[in-house]
PDB file of C-alpha atoms in Angstrom:
ATOM      1  CA  MET U1229    -176.122  58.278  37.246  1.00  0.00           C
ATOM      2  CA  HIS U1230    -177.582  56.845  33.174  1.00  0.00           C
ATOM      3  CA  VAL U1231    -174.393  57.532  31.980  1.00  0.00           C
ATOM      4  CA  VAL U1232    -170.980  57.087  33.170  1.00  0.00           C
ATOM      5  CA  LEU U1233    -167.618  58.639  32.218  1.00  0.00           C
ATOM      6  CA  GLU U1234    -164.621  56.840  33.147  1.00  0.00           C
ATOM      7  CA  MET U1235    -161.373  57.637  31.988  1.00  0.00           C
ATOM      8  CA  HIS U1236    -158.599  55.163  30.958  1.00  0.00           C
ATOM      9  CA  ASP U1237    -155.657  56.912  29.996  1.00  0.00           C
ATOM     10  CA  ARG U1238    -156.246  59.023  26.875  1.00  0.00           C
ATOM     11  CA  VAL U1239    -159.757  56.663  26.222  1.00  0.00           C
ATOM     12  CA  ALA U1240    -162.676  57.933  27.644  1.00  0.00           C
ATOM     13  CA  LEU U1241    -165.354  54.840  28.190  1.00  0.00           C
ATOM     14  CA  VAL U1242    -168.993  56.083  28.012  1.00  0.00           C
ATOM     15  CA  THR U1243    -171.176  53.473  29.215  1.00  0.00           C
ATOM     16  CA  LEU U1244    -175.404  53.955  29.104  1.00  0.00           C
ATOM     17  CA  SER U1245    -176.493  52.869  32.479  1.00  0.00           C
ATOM     18  CA  ARG U1246    -180.190  51.873  32.816  1.00  0.00           C
ATOM     19  CA  PRO U1247    -179.699  48.175  33.330  1.00  0.00           C
ATOM     20  CA  ASP U1248    -183.103  47.423  34.453  1.00  0.00           C
ATOM     21  CA  ARG U1249    -184.749  48.742  31.541  1.00  0.00           C
ATOM     22  CA  LEU U1250    -182.000  47.674  29.052  1.00  0.00           C
ATOM     23  CA  ASN U1251    -180.313  50.892  28.840  1.00  0.00           C
ATOM     24  CA  ALA U1252    -183.340  52.683  26.927  1.00  0.00           C
ATOM     25  CA  MET U1253    -183.083  56.078  26.194  1.00  0.00           C
ATOM     26  CA  ASP U1254    -185.304  58.490  28.229  1.00  0.00           C
ATOM     27  CA  SER U1255    -185.540  62.163  28.757  1.00  0.00           C
ATOM     28  CA  GLU U1256    -182.922  62.029  31.519  1.00  0.00           C
ATOM     29  CA  MET U1257    -180.190  59.839  29.784  1.00  0.00           C
ATOM     30  CA  GLY U1258    -180.492  61.475  26.857  1.00  0.00           C
ATOM     31  CA  ARG U1259    -179.255  65.065  28.580  1.00  0.00           C
ATOM     32  CA  LEU U1260    -176.787  63.086  30.565  1.00  0.00           C
ATOM     33  CA  PHE U1261    -175.340  61.833  27.523  1.00  0.00           C
ATOM     34  CA  ASP U1262    -175.121  64.848  25.208  1.00  0.00           C
ATOM     35  CA  ARG U1263    -173.315  66.491  28.750  1.00  0.00           C
ATOM     36  CA  VAL U1264    -171.226  64.121  28.657  1.00  0.00           C
ATOM     37  CA  MET U1265    -170.405  63.480  24.464  1.00  0.00           C
ATOM     38  CA  VAL U1266    -169.677  67.298  24.166  1.00  0.00           C
ATOM     39  CA  GLU U1267    -167.314  67.102  27.165  1.00  0.00           C
ATOM     40  CA  VAL U1268    -165.276  64.209  25.203  1.00  0.00           C
ATOM     41  CA  ALA U1269    -165.013  66.007  22.479  1.00  0.00           C
ATOM     42  CA  LEU U1270    -163.607  69.201  23.673  1.00  0.00           C
ATOM     43  CA  ASP U1271    -161.211  67.649  26.244  1.00  0.00           C
ATOM     44  CA  ASP U1272    -157.693  67.471  24.600  1.00  0.00           C
ATOM     45  CA  GLN U1273    -156.924  64.884  26.986  1.00  0.00           C
ATOM     46  CA  VAL U1274    -159.256  62.351  25.469  1.00  0.00           C
ATOM     47  CA  ARG U1275    -157.747  60.876  22.301  1.00  0.00           C
ATOM     48  CA  ALA U1276    -160.085  58.109  21.953  1.00  0.00           C
ATOM     49  CA  VAL U1277    -163.791  57.614  23.093  1.00  0.00           C
ATOM     50  CA  VAL U1278    -165.799  53.647  23.739  1.00  0.00           C
ATOM     51  CA  LEU U1279    -169.161  53.758  23.900  1.00  0.00           C
ATOM     52  CA  THR U1280    -171.077  50.165  25.360  1.00  0.00           C
ATOM     53  CA  GLY U1281    -173.786  49.833  27.594  1.00  0.00           C
ATOM     54  CA  ALA U1282    -174.291  48.446  31.311  1.00  0.00           C
ATOM     55  CA  GLY U1283    -175.494  45.150  32.017  1.00  0.00           C
ATOM     56  CA  ARG U1284    -176.912  42.654  29.128  1.00  0.00           C
ATOM     57  CA  ALA U1285    -177.786  45.266  26.392  1.00  0.00           C
ATOM     58  CA  PHE U1286    -176.183  48.086  24.512  1.00  0.00           C
ATOM     59  CA  CYS U1287    -179.227  50.330  24.081  1.00  0.00           C
ATOM     60  CA  ALA U1288    -182.775  48.784  23.722  1.00  0.00           C
ATOM     61  CA  GLY U1289    -183.622  52.007  21.711  1.00  0.00           C
ATOM     62  CA  ALA U1290    -185.921  54.906  23.054  1.00  0.00           C
ATOM     63  CA  ASP U1291    -187.982  54.157  26.246  1.00  0.00           C
ATOM     64  CA  MET U1292    -191.260  52.621  25.648  1.00  0.00           C
ATOM     65  CA  GLN U1293    -193.261  54.534  28.349  1.00  0.00           C
ATOM     66  CA  ARG U1294    -192.045  57.389  26.553  1.00  0.00           C
ATOM     67  CA  LEU U1295    -193.213  55.996  23.321  1.00  0.00           C
ATOM     68  CA  SER U1296    -196.328  55.043  24.860  1.00  0.00           C
ATOM     69  CA  ASP U1297    -197.217  58.745  26.131  1.00  0.00           C
ATOM     70  CA  PHE U1298    -196.811  60.078  22.637  1.00  0.00           C
ATOM     71  CA  SER U1299    -198.963  57.349  21.291  1.00  0.00           C
ATOM     72  CA  GLN U1300    -201.733  58.504  23.475  1.00  0.00           C
ATOM     73  CA  SER U1301    -201.277  62.255  23.466  1.00  0.00           C
ATOM     74  CA  GLY U1302    -200.598  62.296  19.608  1.00  0.00           C
ATOM     75  CA  GLU U1303    -197.441  64.907  20.231  1.00  0.00           C
ATOM     76  CA  GLY U1304    -193.889  63.532  19.153  1.00  0.00           C
ATOM     77  CA  PRO U1305    -190.567  64.762  20.582  1.00  0.00           C
ATOM     78  CA  THR U1306    -189.622  68.905  19.980  1.00  0.00           C
ATOM     79  CA  LEU U1307    -187.124  67.928  16.685  1.00  0.00           C
ATOM     80  CA  PRO U1308    -184.445  70.119  16.274  1.00  0.00           C
ATOM     81  CA  GLU U1309    -184.341  72.586  13.553  1.00  0.00           C
ATOM     82  CA  ARG U1310    -182.977  71.289  10.034  1.00  0.00           C
ATOM     83  CA  GLY U1311    -179.856  72.062   9.580  1.00  0.00           C
ATOM     84  CA  LYS U1312    -179.006  73.520  13.188  1.00  0.00           C
ATOM     85  CA  ALA U1313    -177.353  72.361  16.040  1.00  0.00           C
ATOM     86  CA  GLN U1314    -179.194  71.005  19.214  1.00  0.00           C
ATOM     87  CA  GLY U1315    -178.726  72.192  22.723  1.00  0.00           C
ATOM     88  CA  LYS U1316    -175.481  71.136  24.056  1.00  0.00           C
ATOM     89  CA  TYR U1317    -173.766  70.454  20.683  1.00  0.00           C
ATOM     90  CA  GLN U1318    -173.890  73.955  19.617  1.00  0.00           C
ATOM     91  CA  ALA U1319    -170.407  73.808  21.329  1.00  0.00           C
ATOM     92  CA  LEU U1320    -169.419  71.975  18.470  1.00  0.00           C
ATOM     93  CA  GLU U1321    -170.164  74.432  15.848  1.00  0.00           C
ATOM     94  CA  GLY U1322    -167.334  74.734  13.304  1.00  0.00           C
ATOM     95  CA  ILE U1323    -166.314  71.386  14.840  1.00  0.00           C
ATOM     96  CA  ALA U1324    -168.492  69.241  13.004  1.00  0.00           C
ATOM     97  CA  PRO U1325    -171.031  69.627  10.191  1.00  0.00           C
ATOM     98  CA  PRO U1326    -174.185  71.310  11.459  1.00  0.00           C
ATOM     99  CA  GLU U1327    -176.258  68.126  10.153  1.00  0.00           C
ATOM    100  CA  LEU U1328    -174.330  66.243  13.087  1.00  0.00           C
ATOM    101  CA  LEU U1329    -174.617  68.305  15.659  1.00  0.00           C
ATOM    102  CA  ASN U1330    -177.321  66.281  17.698  1.00  0.00           C
ATOM    103  CA  ARG U1331    -177.445  63.280  19.723  1.00  0.00           C
ATOM    104  CA  TYR U1332    -177.869  60.637  17.583  1.00  0.00           C
ATOM    105  CA  SER U1333    -175.281  62.118  15.217  1.00  0.00           C
ATOM    106  CA  ALA U1334    -172.918  62.527  18.290  1.00  0.00           C
ATOM    107  CA  PRO U1335    -170.467  59.803  17.739  1.00  0.00           C
ATOM    108  CA  GLN U1336    -169.561  61.138  14.000  1.00  0.00           C
ATOM    109  CA  ALA U1337    -169.555  64.724  15.218  1.00  0.00           C
ATOM    110  CA  ILE U1338    -166.413  63.684  17.575  1.00  0.00           C
ATOM    111  CA  PRO U1339    -163.381  64.505  16.085  1.00  0.00           C
ATOM    112  CA  LYS U1340    -161.863  61.432  17.533  1.00  0.00           C
ATOM    113  CA  PRO U1341    -162.186  57.895  16.831  1.00  0.00           C
ATOM    114  CA  VAL U1342    -165.648  56.376  18.479  1.00  0.00           C
ATOM    115  CA  ILE U1343    -165.780  52.663  19.111  1.00  0.00           C
ATOM    116  CA  ALA U1344    -168.767  51.194  20.163  1.00  0.00           C
ATOM    117  CA  ALA U1345    -168.678  48.161  22.097  1.00  0.00           C
ATOM    118  CA  ILE U1346    -172.196  46.455  22.002  1.00  0.00           C
ATOM    119  CA  ASN U1347    -172.467  44.089  24.860  1.00  0.00           C
ATOM    120  CA  GLY U1348    -176.113  42.786  23.498  1.00  0.00           C
ATOM    121  CA  PRO U1349    -179.374  43.865  22.116  1.00  0.00           C
ATOM    122  CA  CYS U1350    -178.897  46.826  20.033  1.00  0.00           C
ATOM    123  CA  ALA U1351    -182.063  48.572  18.763  1.00  0.00           C
ATOM    124  CA  GLY U1352    -183.654  51.587  17.671  1.00  0.00           C
ATOM    125  CA  VAL U1353    -182.246  54.622  18.526  1.00  0.00           C
ATOM    126  CA  GLY U1354    -179.010  51.966  20.129  1.00  0.00           C
ATOM    127  CA  LEU U1355    -178.702  51.340  16.660  1.00  0.00           C
ATOM    128  CA  ALA U1356    -178.790  54.808  15.180  1.00  0.00           C
ATOM    129  CA  LEU U1357    -175.961  55.691  17.640  1.00  0.00           C
ATOM    130  CA  ALA U1358    -174.219  52.718  16.975  1.00  0.00           C
ATOM    131  CA  VAL U1359    -174.094  53.346  13.111  1.00  0.00           C
ATOM    132  CA  MET U1360    -172.770  56.762  13.836  1.00  0.00           C
ATOM    133  CA  CYS U1361    -169.689  55.011  15.336  1.00  0.00           C
ATOM    134  CA  ASP U1362    -166.646  54.494  13.766  1.00  0.00           C
ATOM    135  CA  ILE U1363    -165.973  50.927  14.307  1.00  0.00           C
ATOM    136  CA  ARG U1364    -168.599  48.620  15.817  1.00  0.00           C
ATOM    137  CA  LEU U1365    -166.834  45.662  18.183  1.00  0.00           C
ATOM    138  CA  ALA U1366    -169.765  43.347  19.647  1.00  0.00           C
ATOM    139  CA  SER U1367    -170.075  40.225  21.904  1.00  0.00           C
ATOM    140  CA  ARG U1368    -170.941  36.982  20.622  1.00  0.00           C
ATOM    141  CA  ASN U1369    -174.420  37.269  22.244  1.00  0.00           C
ATOM    142  CA  ALA U1370    -175.112  40.979  20.633  1.00  0.00           C
ATOM    143  CA  TYR U1371    -178.017  41.488  17.864  1.00  0.00           C
ATOM    144  CA  PHE U1372    -179.214  44.310  16.129  1.00  0.00           C
ATOM    145  CA  LEU U1373    -183.078  45.506  15.148  1.00  0.00           C
ATOM    146  CA  ALA U1374    -184.341  48.441  13.684  1.00  0.00           C
ATOM    147  CA  PRO U1375    -187.783  48.024  14.686  1.00  0.00           C
ATOM    148  CA  PHE U1376    -189.756  50.877  13.393  1.00  0.00           C
ATOM    149  CA  ALA U1377    -191.991  49.263  10.812  1.00  0.00           C
ATOM    150  CA  ASN U1378    -193.023  47.013  14.135  1.00  0.00           C
ATOM    151  CA  ARG U1379    -193.893  50.412  15.878  1.00  0.00           C
ATOM    152  CA  GLY U1380    -195.996  52.183  13.098  1.00  0.00           C
ATOM    153  CA  LEU U1381    -192.871  54.696  12.829  1.00  0.00           C
ATOM    154  CA  VAL U1382    -190.508  55.158   9.946  1.00  0.00           C
ATOM    155  CA  ALA U1383    -186.970  55.102  10.222  1.00  0.00           C
ATOM    156  CA  GLU U1384    -185.280  57.877  12.656  1.00  0.00           C
ATOM    157  CA  THR U1385    -183.131  59.835  13.302  1.00  0.00           C
ATOM    158  CA  GLY U1386    -181.247  59.720   9.553  1.00  0.00           C
ATOM    159  CA  LEU U1387    -180.972  55.847   9.943  1.00  0.00           C
ATOM    160  CA  ALA U1388    -182.270  55.012   6.291  1.00  0.00           C
ATOM    161  CA  SER U1389    -178.984  56.738   5.190  1.00  0.00           C
ATOM    162  CA  SER U1390    -176.453  56.110   8.312  1.00  0.00           C
ATOM    163  CA  LEU U1391    -177.621  52.111   7.783  1.00  0.00           C
ATOM    164  CA  ALA U1392    -177.264  51.893   4.156  1.00  0.00           C
ATOM    165  CA  ALA U1393    -173.758  53.963   4.512  1.00  0.00           C
ATOM    166  CA  VAL U1394    -172.288  51.095   6.930  1.00  0.00           C
ATOM    167  CA  VAL U1395    -174.537  47.567   5.227  1.00  0.00           C
ATOM    168  CA  GLY U1396    -175.336  48.596   1.640  1.00  0.00           C
ATOM    169  CA  PHE U1397    -178.257  49.662   0.868  1.00  0.00           C
ATOM    170  CA  ALA U1398    -179.824  46.312   0.190  1.00  0.00           C
ATOM    171  CA  ALA U1399    -179.134  44.926   3.459  1.00  0.00           C
ATOM    172  CA  ALA U1400    -180.355  48.492   4.903  1.00  0.00           C
ATOM    173  CA  THR U1401    -183.727  47.651   2.503  1.00  0.00           C
ATOM    174  CA  ASP U1402    -184.229  44.043   4.502  1.00  0.00           C
ATOM    175  CA  MET U1403    -183.116  45.442   7.812  1.00  0.00           C
ATOM    176  CA  LEU U1404    -185.647  48.288   7.815  1.00  0.00           C
ATOM    177  CA  LEU U1405    -188.777  46.545   6.337  1.00  0.00           C
ATOM    178  CA  SER U1406    -188.679  43.084   7.773  1.00  0.00           C
ATOM    179  CA  ALA U1407    -187.943  44.600  11.455  1.00  0.00           C
ATOM    180  CA  ARG U1408    -185.899  41.259  11.926  1.00  0.00           C
ATOM    181  CA  LYS U1409    -183.316  40.644  14.515  1.00  0.00           C
ATOM    182  CA  ILE U1410    -179.732  40.600  13.003  1.00  0.00           C
ATOM    183  CA  PHE U1411    -177.114  37.879  14.722  1.00  0.00           C
ATOM    184  CA  ILE U1412    -173.707  38.356  15.340  1.00  0.00           C
ATOM    185  CA  GLU U1413    -172.639  36.160  12.070  1.00  0.00           C
ATOM    186  CA  GLU U1414    -174.635  37.839   9.842  1.00  0.00           C
ATOM    187  CA  ALA U1415    -173.455  41.371  11.569  1.00  0.00           C
ATOM    188  CA  LEU U1416    -169.991  40.598  10.637  1.00  0.00           C
ATOM    189  CA  ARG U1417    -170.937  39.243   6.880  1.00  0.00           C
ATOM    190  CA  ILE U1418    -172.708  42.769   6.000  1.00  0.00           C
ATOM    191  CA  GLY U1419    -170.206  44.722   7.951  1.00  0.00           C
ATOM    192  CA  LEU U1420    -172.440  45.927  11.172  1.00  0.00           C
ATOM    193  CA  ALA U1421    -169.878  44.415  13.424  1.00  0.00           C
ATOM    194  CA  GLN U1422    -166.020  44.496  12.471  1.00  0.00           C
ATOM    195  CA  GLN U1423    -164.822  42.197  15.478  1.00  0.00           C
ATOM    196  CA  VAL U1424    -166.639  39.762  17.652  1.00  0.00           C
ATOM    197  CA  HIS U1425    -165.498  38.938  21.259  1.00  0.00           C
ATOM    198  CA  ASP U1426    -166.179  37.173  24.515  1.00  0.00           C
ATOM    199  CA  GLN U1427    -168.919  38.944  26.593  1.00  0.00           C
ATOM    200  CA  SER U1428    -166.220  39.165  29.688  1.00  0.00           C
ATOM    201  CA  THR U1429    -163.677  40.584  27.605  1.00  0.00           C
ATOM    202  CA  LEU U1430    -165.305  42.835  25.123  1.00  0.00           C
ATOM    203  CA  VAL U1431    -165.079  46.267  26.929  1.00  0.00           C
ATOM    204  CA  GLU U1432    -161.299  45.468  27.738  1.00  0.00           C
ATOM    205  CA  LYS U1433    -160.430  44.734  24.318  1.00  0.00           C
ATOM    206  CA  ALA U1434    -162.329  47.495  22.993  1.00  0.00           C
ATOM    207  CA  VAL U1435    -160.408  50.330  25.425  1.00  0.00           C
ATOM    208  CA  ALA U1436    -157.012  48.488  24.435  1.00  0.00           C
ATOM    209  CA  TYR U1437    -157.890  49.070  20.471  1.00  0.00           C
ATOM    210  CA  ALA U1438    -159.043  53.008  21.305  1.00  0.00           C
ATOM    211  CA  ASP U1439    -155.386  53.030  23.130  1.00  0.00           C
ATOM    212  CA  GLU U1440    -153.852  51.556  20.511  1.00  0.00           C
ATOM    213  CA  MET U1441    -155.361  54.641  17.851  1.00  0.00           C
ATOM    214  CA  ALA U1442    -154.709  57.175  20.551  1.00  0.00           C
ATOM    215  CA  ARG U1443    -150.978  56.150  20.854  1.00  0.00           C
ATOM    216  CA  LEU U1444    -150.302  55.758  17.514  1.00  0.00           C
ATOM    217  CA  THR U1445    -151.988  58.042  15.228  1.00  0.00           C
ATOM    218  CA  SER U1446    -152.276  62.082  15.449  1.00  0.00           C
ATOM    219  CA  PRO U1447    -155.200  63.780  16.788  1.00  0.00           C
ATOM    220  CA  ARG U1448    -155.471  66.377  14.235  1.00  0.00           C
ATOM    221  CA  THR U1449    -155.345  64.029  10.986  1.00  0.00           C
ATOM    222  CA  GLY U1450    -157.876  61.372  12.961  1.00  0.00           C
ATOM    223  CA  GLY U1451    -160.534  64.392  13.036  1.00  0.00           C
ATOM    224  CA  ILE U1452    -160.205  65.638   9.551  1.00  0.00           C
ATOM    225  CA  ILE U1453    -160.161  61.919   8.232  1.00  0.00           C
ATOM    226  CA  LYS U1454    -163.485  61.654   9.912  1.00  0.00           C
ATOM    227  CA  ARG U1455    -164.921  64.841   8.197  1.00  0.00           C
ATOM    228  CA  GLN U1456    -163.286  63.740   5.332  1.00  0.00           C
ATOM    229  CA  LEU U1457    -165.288  60.091   5.132  1.00  0.00           C
ATOM    230  CA  TRP U1458    -168.610  61.712   5.983  1.00  0.00           C
ATOM    231  CA  ARG U1459    -167.926  64.264   3.093  1.00  0.00           C
ATOM    232  CA  ALA U1460    -167.552  61.609   0.763  1.00  0.00           C
ATOM    233  CA  ARG U1461    -171.136  59.955   1.698  1.00  0.00           C
ATOM    234  CA  ALA U1462    -172.072  62.938  -0.460  1.00  0.00           C
ATOM    235  CA  THR U1463    -169.663  64.157  -2.666  1.00  0.00           C
ATOM    236  CA  SER U1464    -168.308  63.266  -5.998  1.00  0.00           C
ATOM    237  CA  TYR U1465    -164.353  61.419  -6.361  1.00  0.00           C
ATOM    238  CA  ALA U1466    -163.781  64.663  -8.102  1.00  0.00           C
ATOM    239  CA  ASP U1467    -164.595  66.630  -4.848  1.00  0.00           C
ATOM    240  CA  ALA U1468    -163.359  64.212  -2.508  1.00  0.00           C
ATOM    241  CA  LEU U1469    -159.919  64.554  -4.219  1.00  0.00           C
ATOM    242  CA  ALA U1470    -159.778  68.275  -3.877  1.00  0.00           C
ATOM    243  CA  ASP U1471    -160.888  67.836  -0.484  1.00  0.00           C
ATOM    244  CA  SER U1472    -158.026  65.467   0.153  1.00  0.00           C
ATOM    245  CA  MET U1473    -155.518  67.480  -1.781  1.00  0.00           C
ATOM    246  CA  ASP U1474    -156.429  70.454   0.282  1.00  0.00           C
ATOM    247  CA  GLU U1475    -155.977  68.743   3.576  1.00  0.00           C
ATOM    248  CA  THR U1476    -152.817  67.128   2.539  1.00  0.00           C
ATOM    249  CA  ARG U1477    -151.010  70.286   1.853  1.00  0.00           C
ATOM    250  CA  ALA U1478    -152.201  71.713   5.465  1.00  0.00           C
ATOM    251  CA  CYS U1479    -151.322  68.566   7.094  1.00  0.00           C
ATOM    252  CA  MET U1480    -147.532  68.975   5.501  1.00  0.00           C
ATOM    253  CA  GLN U1481    -147.321  72.117   7.440  1.00  0.00           C
ATOM    254  CA  THR U1482    -147.840  70.527  10.892  1.00  0.00           C
ATOM    255  CA  GLU U1483    -145.856  69.485  13.744  1.00  0.00           C
ATOM    256  CA  ASP U1484    -147.544  65.826  13.578  1.00  0.00           C
ATOM    257  CA  PHE U1485    -146.275  65.435  10.041  1.00  0.00           C
ATOM    258  CA  ARG U1486    -142.666  66.194  10.934  1.00  0.00           C
ATOM    259  CA  GLU U1487    -142.721  63.546  13.824  1.00  0.00           C
ATOM    260  CA  GLY U1488    -144.669  60.766  11.688  1.00  0.00           C
ATOM    261  CA  ILE U1489    -142.139  60.827   9.169  1.00  0.00           C
ATOM    262  CA  ALA U1490    -138.912  61.394  11.851  1.00  0.00           C
ATOM    263  CA  SER U1491    -140.600  58.278  14.168  1.00  0.00           C
ATOM    264  CA  PHE U1492    -140.938  56.325  11.090  1.00  0.00           C
ATOM    265  CA  LYS U1493    -137.365  56.792  10.211  1.00  0.00           C
ATOM    266  CA  GLU U1494    -136.252  56.314  13.939  1.00  0.00           C
ATOM    267  CA  LYS U1495    -138.406  53.179  14.134  1.00  0.00           C
ATOM    268  CA  ARG U1496    -140.070  54.439  17.059  1.00  0.00           C
ATOM    269  CA  PRO U1497    -143.456  55.128  18.295  1.00  0.00           C
ATOM    270  CA  PRO U1498    -144.751  58.465  17.443  1.00  0.00           C
ATOM    271  CA  ARG U1499    -145.373  61.346  19.523  1.00  0.00           C
ATOM    272  CA  PHE U1500    -148.136  63.076  18.361  1.00  0.00           C
ATOM    273  CA  THR U1501    -149.042  66.536  19.792  1.00  0.00           C
ATOM    274  CA  GLY U1502    -151.857  67.325  17.522  1.00  0.00           C
ATOM    275  CA  ARG U1503    -150.161  70.363  16.170  1.00  0.00           C
TER     276      ARG U1503
END
């Protein structure tokens, strides 16, 4: 299996698994990835997701044989129609904005925390997946690469926008135009990674972090906060404020809100239900 799903209590661990190809994305892996991501998005037992790679890489990008075939034939991949859900992601219509309902936006479409555990090289469409995750933990030997300019390509999968939202316009410009490797020290400095861990403990740390979120935060409000953050990228402060007021009023009518207040007053961990 090119994509492996394991459950750790309330945390879904999703592993890209073509280690002999540095987990490069081919058609089969893509189809399996789509199926698994939709599955964890819709499973109420899943409260958080960790995405990682098998072996020594996170994801080296698109499979080079596939790119070579495209370059020889002059034909590119079939791309989704703008603003329409792609394939299996139609199952998430109404859950996430339509522009997120595709393979490389999937981590942002899932209404739950998605943590990338970047265990090695993270390049091309692998980088696109990583920046769409909510939080990125990385190993000391990880590096990040946007090689498009070296391949005669533009920034794919909306990366000019998503990367700039994570690291800022200047750093994104540097990465995309220079096509140079960003090693872990610089990645931490520009916000491309939030934490660094030893390779041997990275996934364990990521699962523990995700489990803490799963135990201590409301699944309902987590999804709404992700949606608020996404909207904030393209809205004014006034619109973001109005949206937050509407969502706050709705939250105050929920069981999770009452439980959050009660657990604080009673000095105990909350028992959220998502209602």
